Coordinates of C-alpha atoms and ligand atoms in Angstrom, one line a residue:
M1 CA -6.5 71.0 -88.6
K2 CA -7.3 74.6 -85.6
K3 CA -9.1 71.1 -84.0
L4 CA -6.5 69.8 -84.2
T5 CA -4.0 72.1 -83.2
I6 CA -6.7 73.0 -80.1
I7 CA -6.7 69.3 -79.1
V8 CA -2.3 68.7 -79.0
V9 CA -1.9 71.7 -77.1
C10 CA -4.5 70.8 -74.5
L11 CA -2.6 67.0 -74.3
M12 CA 0.3 68.8 -73.9
A13 CA -0.9 70.5 -71.0
F14 CA -1.7 68.2 -69.5
L15 CA 0.9 66.4 -70.1
P16 CA 4.1 67.3 -67.1
L17 CA 0.7 66.6 -65.2
R18 CA 1.5 62.8 -65.0
A19 CA 4.1 60.3 -64.8
Q20 CA 6.4 63.1 -63.5
K21 CA 8.2 60.4 -61.6
W22 CA 10.4 58.0 -62.9
E23 CA 8.8 54.6 -63.0
K24 CA 9.9 51.5 -63.9
I25 CA 11.2 51.7 -60.0
G26 CA 10.0 50.2 -56.8
D27 CA 7.8 48.2 -58.8
R28 CA 7.7 45.8 -55.8
P29 CA 8.2 46.9 -52.4
Q30 CA 11.7 48.6 -51.3
M31 CA 14.2 46.0 -49.5
G32 CA 16.7 47.5 -47.6
W33 CA 18.7 48.5 -44.3
S34 CA 18.5 52.7 -42.7
T35 CA 20.2 54.0 -40.1
W36 CA 17.6 55.3 -37.7
N37 CA 16.2 53.5 -36.0
K38 CA 20.0 51.8 -34.3
F39 CA 21.8 54.7 -34.6
A40 CA 20.2 58.1 -35.0
G41 CA 22.9 59.8 -36.1
N42 CA 25.6 58.2 -34.6
I43 CA 26.9 57.1 -37.9
N44 CA 29.6 57.5 -40.1
E45 CA 30.8 56.2 -44.0
E46 CA 32.9 53.3 -41.7
V47 CA 29.7 52.1 -40.5
I48 CA 27.7 52.5 -43.9
R49 CA 30.5 50.5 -45.6
T50 CA 30.2 47.4 -42.8
M51 CA 26.9 47.7 -43.4
A52 CA 27.1 47.2 -46.8
D53 CA 29.8 43.6 -46.7
A54 CA 27.0 43.1 -43.8
M55 CA 24.6 42.7 -46.5
V56 CA 26.2 40.3 -48.8
E57 CA 28.2 38.8 -45.8
S58 CA 25.0 37.7 -44.2
G59 CA 23.0 36.4 -47.5
L60 CA 20.7 39.6 -46.8
S61 CA 21.5 40.7 -49.9
E62 CA 20.0 37.5 -52.1
V63 CA 17.2 37.0 -50.1
G64 CA 16.3 41.2 -51.4
Y65 CA 17.6 43.1 -49.7
Q66 CA 19.4 45.8 -51.3
Y67 CA 19.1 49.8 -50.1
I68 CA 21.5 51.0 -48.4
N69 CA 20.0 53.7 -46.9
I70 CA 21.4 57.1 -44.6
D71 CA 18.7 58.8 -42.3
D72 CA 19.3 61.9 -41.3
C73 CA 22.9 63.4 -39.6
W74 CA 25.0 63.1 -42.7
H75 CA 24.6 67.1 -44.3
G76 CA 27.8 69.3 -43.6
K77 CA 26.9 72.7 -44.9
R78 CA 26.3 74.1 -48.1
D79 CA 28.7 75.5 -50.5
A80 CA 29.1 79.0 -52.2
D81 CA 27.0 77.6 -55.3
G82 CA 24.5 76.6 -52.7
F83 CA 25.2 72.7 -53.3
I84 CA 24.8 70.3 -50.2
Q85 CA 28.0 69.0 -48.9
P86 CA 28.7 65.9 -46.5
D87 CA 29.6 66.4 -42.6
A88 CA 33.2 66.1 -43.4
K89 CA 34.3 63.9 -40.0
K90 CA 31.6 61.9 -40.6
F91 CA 32.0 61.1 -44.1
P92 CA 35.7 62.3 -45.8
A93 CA 35.9 60.7 -48.8
G94 CA 33.2 62.1 -49.6
M95 CA 29.3 60.7 -51.0
K96 CA 30.8 59.7 -54.3
A97 CA 33.2 57.9 -52.9
L98 CA 31.2 55.9 -50.8
A99 CA 28.2 55.7 -53.0
D100 CA 30.9 53.8 -55.3
Y101 CA 31.9 51.4 -53.3
V102 CA 28.0 50.6 -52.2
H103 CA 27.1 50.0 -56.1
S104 CA 30.3 47.7 -55.4
K105 CA 29.0 45.3 -53.6
G106 CA 25.9 44.8 -56.5
L107 CA 23.8 47.2 -53.4
K108 CA 22.4 50.9 -53.7
L109 CA 22.7 54.3 -52.0
G110 CA 19.8 56.6 -49.9
I111 CA 20.3 59.4 -49.2
Y112 CA 17.7 61.7 -47.0
S113 CA 16.5 65.2 -47.1
D114 CA 14.1 67.1 -46.1
C115 CA 10.9 69.5 -47.8
G116 CA 11.2 72.2 -45.4
T117 CA 14.4 74.0 -44.0
A118 CA 15.5 71.7 -42.0
T119 CA 15.1 67.9 -40.9
C120 CA 13.9 66.8 -38.1
A121 CA 17.9 66.5 -36.3
G122 CA 18.2 70.6 -37.5
M123 CA 20.3 69.9 -40.4
P124 CA 19.9 72.0 -44.3
G125 CA 16.4 71.4 -45.6
S126 CA 16.2 71.0 -49.0
L127 CA 13.1 73.7 -49.5
G128 CA 14.6 76.5 -51.9
H129 CA 17.2 73.9 -53.0
E130 CA 15.3 71.2 -54.7
Y131 CA 16.8 71.2 -58.0
Q132 CA 20.3 71.4 -57.3
D133 CA 19.8 68.3 -54.0
A134 CA 18.3 65.9 -56.6
L135 CA 21.5 67.7 -59.1
Q136 CA 24.0 66.4 -56.2
Y137 CA 21.8 62.9 -55.3
A138 CA 22.8 62.5 -59.1
R139 CA 26.0 63.6 -59.4
W140 CA 27.2 60.8 -56.5
G141 CA 25.7 58.8 -57.9
V142 CA 22.7 58.4 -54.8
D143 CA 19.4 56.0 -56.1
Y144 CA 16.7 56.6 -53.1
L145 CA 15.8 59.3 -51.2
K146 CA 13.3 59.9 -48.0
E147 CA 12.5 63.3 -47.8
D148 CA 11.1 64.2 -44.6
W149 CA 8.6 67.0 -43.0
C150 CA 9.9 68.6 -40.7
N151 CA 10.2 72.5 -40.3
T152 CA 7.5 73.1 -43.7
Q153 CA 5.3 75.8 -41.5
D154 CA 3.3 76.7 -44.6
V155 CA 4.7 75.1 -46.9
N156 CA 1.9 73.0 -49.6
A157 CA 2.7 69.4 -49.1
V158 CA 1.4 68.1 -52.9
G159 CA 3.4 70.9 -54.4
A160 CA 6.5 70.1 -52.0
Y161 CA 6.6 66.0 -53.2
R162 CA 6.3 67.4 -57.1
L163 CA 9.0 69.7 -57.0
M164 CA 11.4 67.2 -56.0
S165 CA 9.9 64.3 -57.5
E166 CA 10.3 66.7 -60.3
A167 CA 13.6 68.2 -59.6
L168 CA 14.6 64.4 -59.2
R169 CA 13.8 63.5 -62.9
A170 CA 15.0 66.3 -64.0
A171 CA 18.5 65.1 -63.0
G172 CA 19.0 62.7 -64.9
R173 CA 19.5 59.9 -62.5
P174 CA 16.6 56.9 -61.5
I175 CA 15.7 57.7 -57.7
F176 CA 13.5 55.9 -55.6
L177 CA 11.5 58.9 -54.1
S178 CA 10.5 57.7 -50.4
M179 CA 7.8 60.3 -48.8
C180 CA 8.1 60.8 -45.7
E181 CA 5.1 63.7 -44.3
W182 CA 3.2 60.3 -41.9
G183 CA 0.3 60.9 -43.3
G184 CA -1.3 64.3 -42.3
N185 CA -1.9 65.7 -46.4
K186 CA -3.0 61.5 -46.2
P187 CA -0.6 61.1 -48.9
W188 CA -2.2 57.6 -49.7
R189 CA -4.8 60.0 -52.0
W190 CA -2.6 62.2 -54.0
A191 CA 1.4 60.7 -54.2
R192 CA 0.4 57.9 -56.6
D193 CA 2.2 59.9 -59.5
I194 CA 5.0 61.2 -56.7
G195 CA 6.5 59.0 -54.8
H196 CA 7.0 55.5 -54.7
S197 CA 5.8 55.4 -51.3
W198 CA 4.8 57.4 -48.1
R199 CA 5.1 57.2 -44.7
I200 CA 1.0 57.0 -43.4
G201 CA 1.8 57.6 -39.7
P202 CA 4.2 58.6 -37.3
D203 CA 7.6 57.0 -36.5
I204 CA 7.6 53.5 -35.2
W205 CA 9.5 52.6 -31.9
C206 CA 10.5 49.0 -30.8
N207 CA 7.6 48.3 -28.8
F208 CA 4.7 46.2 -30.3
D209 CA 1.4 47.6 -28.2
S210 CA 2.0 51.7 -26.8
T211 CA 2.3 54.9 -28.0
R212 CA 5.9 56.6 -26.7
V213 CA 4.3 60.5 -26.1
H214 CA 7.3 63.4 -26.4
P215 CA 7.0 67.0 -26.1
G216 CA 5.9 67.6 -30.2
F217 CA 5.7 64.1 -30.8
T218 CA 4.6 60.6 -30.3
D219 CA 5.8 56.8 -31.3
I220 CA 3.7 54.4 -31.8
G221 CA 4.8 50.7 -32.0
V222 CA 3.5 47.8 -34.5
M223 CA 0.0 47.4 -33.7
Q224 CA -0.8 51.2 -34.3
C225 CA 1.4 51.1 -37.5
I226 CA -0.8 48.2 -38.4
R227 CA -4.1 49.7 -37.2
L228 CA -3.2 52.9 -39.3
N229 CA -2.2 51.2 -42.0
E230 CA -5.5 48.2 -42.2
N231 CA -7.6 51.5 -43.9
L232 CA -5.9 52.0 -46.8
R233 CA -4.6 48.5 -48.8
T234 CA -7.0 50.0 -51.8
Y235 CA -3.8 52.6 -52.7
A236 CA -1.2 51.1 -53.3
G237 CA 0.0 48.6 -55.7
P238 CA 2.7 48.2 -57.2
G239 CA 4.9 51.7 -57.8
H240 CA 3.1 53.1 -55.1
W241 CA 3.3 51.4 -51.7
N242 CA 1.8 52.6 -47.6
D243 CA 5.1 52.9 -46.0
P244 CA 3.9 51.9 -41.7
D245 CA 7.9 52.2 -41.3
M246 CA 11.2 51.6 -40.4
L247 CA 11.4 47.6 -39.4
E248 CA 12.3 46.8 -35.7
V249 CA 12.8 43.2 -35.8
G250 CA 16.8 42.9 -34.1
N251 CA 15.9 45.6 -31.8
G252 CA 15.1 44.1 -28.7
M253 CA 10.9 42.9 -28.9
T254 CA 10.8 39.2 -28.1
V255 CA 11.5 36.7 -30.9
N256 CA 7.1 36.3 -31.5
E257 CA 7.0 39.8 -31.3
D258 CA 9.8 40.3 -34.2
R259 CA 8.4 37.6 -36.0
A260 CA 4.5 39.0 -35.9
H261 CA 5.5 43.2 -36.6
F262 CA 7.7 40.7 -39.7
T263 CA 4.8 38.8 -41.0
M264 CA 2.7 41.5 -40.7
W265 CA 4.9 44.1 -43.3
C266 CA 5.1 41.6 -45.7
M267 CA 1.0 40.8 -45.6
M268 CA 0.7 44.4 -46.1
A269 CA 3.2 44.5 -48.4
S270 CA 5.0 47.0 -46.7
P271 CA 8.4 48.5 -47.4
L272 CA 10.5 46.3 -45.9
I273 CA 13.9 48.0 -44.6
L274 CA 15.8 47.3 -41.7
G275 CA 16.2 49.0 -38.6
N276 CA 18.4 46.5 -37.1
D277 CA 23.0 46.4 -37.3
I278 CA 22.4 43.4 -39.8
R279 CA 26.1 43.2 -39.5
N280 CA 25.7 41.8 -35.2
M281 CA 22.8 39.3 -35.3
S282 CA 21.5 36.4 -33.3
Q283 CA 19.9 33.4 -35.2
A284 CA 16.6 34.0 -34.5
T285 CA 17.2 38.0 -35.9
K286 CA 18.8 36.2 -39.3
D287 CA 15.6 33.4 -39.6
I288 CA 13.3 35.6 -39.3
I289 CA 14.9 38.7 -41.9
M290 CA 16.0 36.2 -43.8
N291 CA 12.6 34.3 -44.4
R292 CA 12.3 33.9 -48.5
E293 CA 9.5 32.3 -48.3
M294 CA 8.0 35.3 -46.1
I295 CA 10.2 37.7 -48.3
D296 CA 8.2 36.2 -50.9
I297 CA 4.9 37.0 -49.5
D298 CA 5.9 40.8 -49.6
Q299 CA 7.2 40.7 -52.7
D300 CA 4.4 39.0 -54.9
E301 CA 4.7 40.4 -58.8
M302 CA 0.3 41.5 -57.6
G303 CA 1.6 43.9 -55.5
V304 CA -1.5 44.0 -53.1
Q305 CA -2.4 44.9 -49.7
G306 CA -3.3 42.8 -47.3
L307 CA -7.0 42.4 -46.4
H308 CA -7.9 42.0 -42.5
Y309 CA -10.8 40.1 -42.9
N310 CA -12.2 39.6 -39.7
N311 CA -11.6 38.8 -35.7
D312 CA -12.4 35.5 -33.8
Q313 CA -12.2 34.7 -30.0
G314 CA -9.4 37.2 -30.1
L315 CA -6.9 36.6 -33.1
E316 CA -6.7 38.7 -36.3
F317 CA -7.2 36.8 -39.3
W318 CA -6.1 38.3 -42.4
F319 CA -5.3 37.6 -46.5
K320 CA -3.2 38.6 -49.4
P321 CA -4.2 37.3 -52.4
L322 CA -0.9 36.3 -54.7
R323 CA 0.2 35.3 -58.1
N324 CA -1.5 32.4 -59.6
G325 CA -5.0 32.0 -57.7
D326 CA -2.6 31.4 -54.2
W327 CA -3.6 33.3 -50.9
A328 CA -0.9 34.0 -48.2
M329 CA -3.5 33.2 -44.8
T330 CA -2.0 35.0 -41.7
I331 CA -3.9 34.6 -38.0
L332 CA -2.2 37.6 -36.0
N333 CA -2.2 37.0 -31.8
A334 CA -2.1 40.4 -30.9
T335 CA -2.8 39.5 -27.2
K336 CA -0.4 38.7 -24.2
E337 CA -2.0 35.3 -24.2
P338 CA -1.5 32.5 -26.3
I339 CA -5.4 31.6 -27.9
N340 CA -6.4 27.8 -29.1
Y341 CA -8.1 27.3 -32.7
E342 CA -10.7 25.6 -34.4
L343 CA -9.6 25.9 -37.7
N344 CA -12.5 25.4 -39.6
W345 CA -12.0 26.9 -44.2
Q346 CA -15.2 27.3 -44.4
H347 CA -15.6 30.9 -42.3
F348 CA -13.6 32.2 -44.4
N349 CA -15.2 32.0 -47.5
L350 CA -14.3 35.7 -49.0
T351 CA -13.7 38.0 -51.6
D352 CA -11.6 40.6 -52.2
T353 CA -14.0 42.7 -53.1
E354 CA -11.7 46.0 -52.7
V355 CA -8.6 45.5 -54.7
S356 CA -7.7 42.7 -56.7
K357 CA -11.1 40.7 -57.2
Q358 CA -10.0 37.6 -55.9
S359 CA -12.5 34.8 -54.3
T360 CA -11.5 31.8 -51.7
N361 CA -13.3 29.7 -52.9
F362 CA -12.8 26.7 -49.6
D363 CA -16.0 25.2 -50.5
T364 CA -15.2 24.1 -54.2
K365 CA -11.7 24.9 -54.5
V366 CA -8.5 22.9 -52.3
Y367 CA -4.9 24.6 -51.1
K368 CA -2.1 23.1 -50.8
V369 CA -0.9 24.5 -47.3
R370 CA 2.4 25.7 -46.3
N371 CA 3.4 27.0 -43.1
L372 CA 5.4 30.1 -43.6
W373 CA 6.8 29.6 -40.0
S374 CA 8.0 25.7 -39.8
H375 CA 8.2 25.4 -43.3
K376 CA 6.1 22.5 -43.8
D377 CA 3.0 21.8 -45.6
E378 CA 0.3 20.6 -43.6
G379 CA -1.7 18.8 -45.8
K380 CA -4.7 20.2 -47.8
T381 CA -7.6 22.7 -46.9
T382 CA -10.9 20.7 -47.3
T383 CA -14.0 21.8 -48.5
K384 CA -16.2 19.8 -46.0
D385 CA -17.6 22.0 -43.3
K386 CA -15.6 20.4 -40.2
T387 CA -12.4 21.3 -38.3
W388 CA -9.3 21.0 -40.1
R389 CA -6.4 21.5 -37.3
K390 CA -6.8 22.4 -33.7
L391 CA -3.9 25.2 -33.5
T392 CA -2.3 27.0 -30.4
V393 CA -1.1 31.1 -31.7
P394 CA 1.4 32.0 -29.3
A395 CA 1.1 35.6 -27.8
R396 CA 1.6 38.2 -29.9
D397 CA 2.8 36.0 -32.0
V398 CA 1.0 34.3 -35.5
V399 CA 0.1 31.5 -37.9
S400 CA 0.5 31.5 -41.4
Y401 CA 0.2 29.6 -44.6
R402 CA 0.4 30.2 -47.8
L403 CA -2.5 28.7 -49.8
I404 CA -1.6 27.3 -52.9
A405 CA -3.6 26.9 -55.2
Q406 CA -3.9 23.2 -57.2
P407 CA -4.6 22.5 -60.6
Ligands
GLA1 C1 11.6 61.1 -39.2 C2 10.8 60.3 -39.7 C3 11.7 59.8 -39.1 C4 13.6 60.4 -39.3 C5 13.9 61.2 -38.2 C6 15.2 61.9 -38.7 O1 11.2 61.3 -37.2 O2 9.7 60.5 -39.8 O3 12.0 58.6 -40.0 O4 14.0 60.0 -40.5 O5 12.9 61.9 -38.4 O6 15.3 63.3 -37.7

């Protein structure tokens, strides 16, 4: 009996260490839109409402985009009891009314805070107010919290995010926790049971392949995000995703660069948080962000982050195992010149030893080849050791296939 009591007490002691985060949300990488990349601090309730309208009217919600996320600069002051209030000029009707509106459209509302004393834009942070802030968000009907890392001085990252995770749990409303710690404390090593996604690096900017240095911080391009993320695939999976930052599709890169950017985020099972003005989009932008077949690669139920298998003749070859033995295969040309390539499937007999244990077996298996950007079937793979097709990968672009396993 004594032994049993000891065992039960020991088990109970460990219980709070496990599963403190809200579960059964974030089983697929989150999809939505955020204010930050396009609007920075120039936001108000009208912007949010019209984005929610556009999310539905454009058809974005139908292909899976769900969250309307308010980033930095929505804050007013704390009230006499310490509860945070929105800026009354920007959000005169208040957050509850805004959440109701977003919900009435079948969408979900996201909000933003910071583990430190102030957000990156100098708004009130959550330090010392975690339970109160979580309660306030829950009362408003918020569904998603992005928690930033500015002004944290000597705050312990594991403790800070764990605290917010527990506060969200205690507040009683399932809220997705998007951790934005930029990778300095390697959150992929410890955040699996704390948040649903974690940023793996600095902020993206609308550029394909270069960094932009500011005093005290640096923004990185699409290729720099990919380089940081490609080594972290073993840490991602359903409910806990690596986040290489929000999308810049439609914000000024070329169509080729935008297509490569979106494809690679899908190959890496990344969160798909749009950062453009979705009220006003070119057809080219719509064709990219609403490509259902590509979104399906991102959202695949296995939740495996793609593998950068090898490089050949200036091209990168990426593989992502999918449900039912399918694979996504992307050939990325990150250079500024188009590259011709003779594709022989026998050069890609590989096993994903790190995560899925799935093998391509091109020497014995035949796949139907579906081009994910032309939306055309391109025949079948061949088990013969010879060129299957001569192709050209345009500069800063991709050729991307779904390889459909044949019975
Ligand atoms: C940080 C984050 C960005 C954005 C800004 C807001 O830089 O990494 O994604 O939220 O703060 O100030």
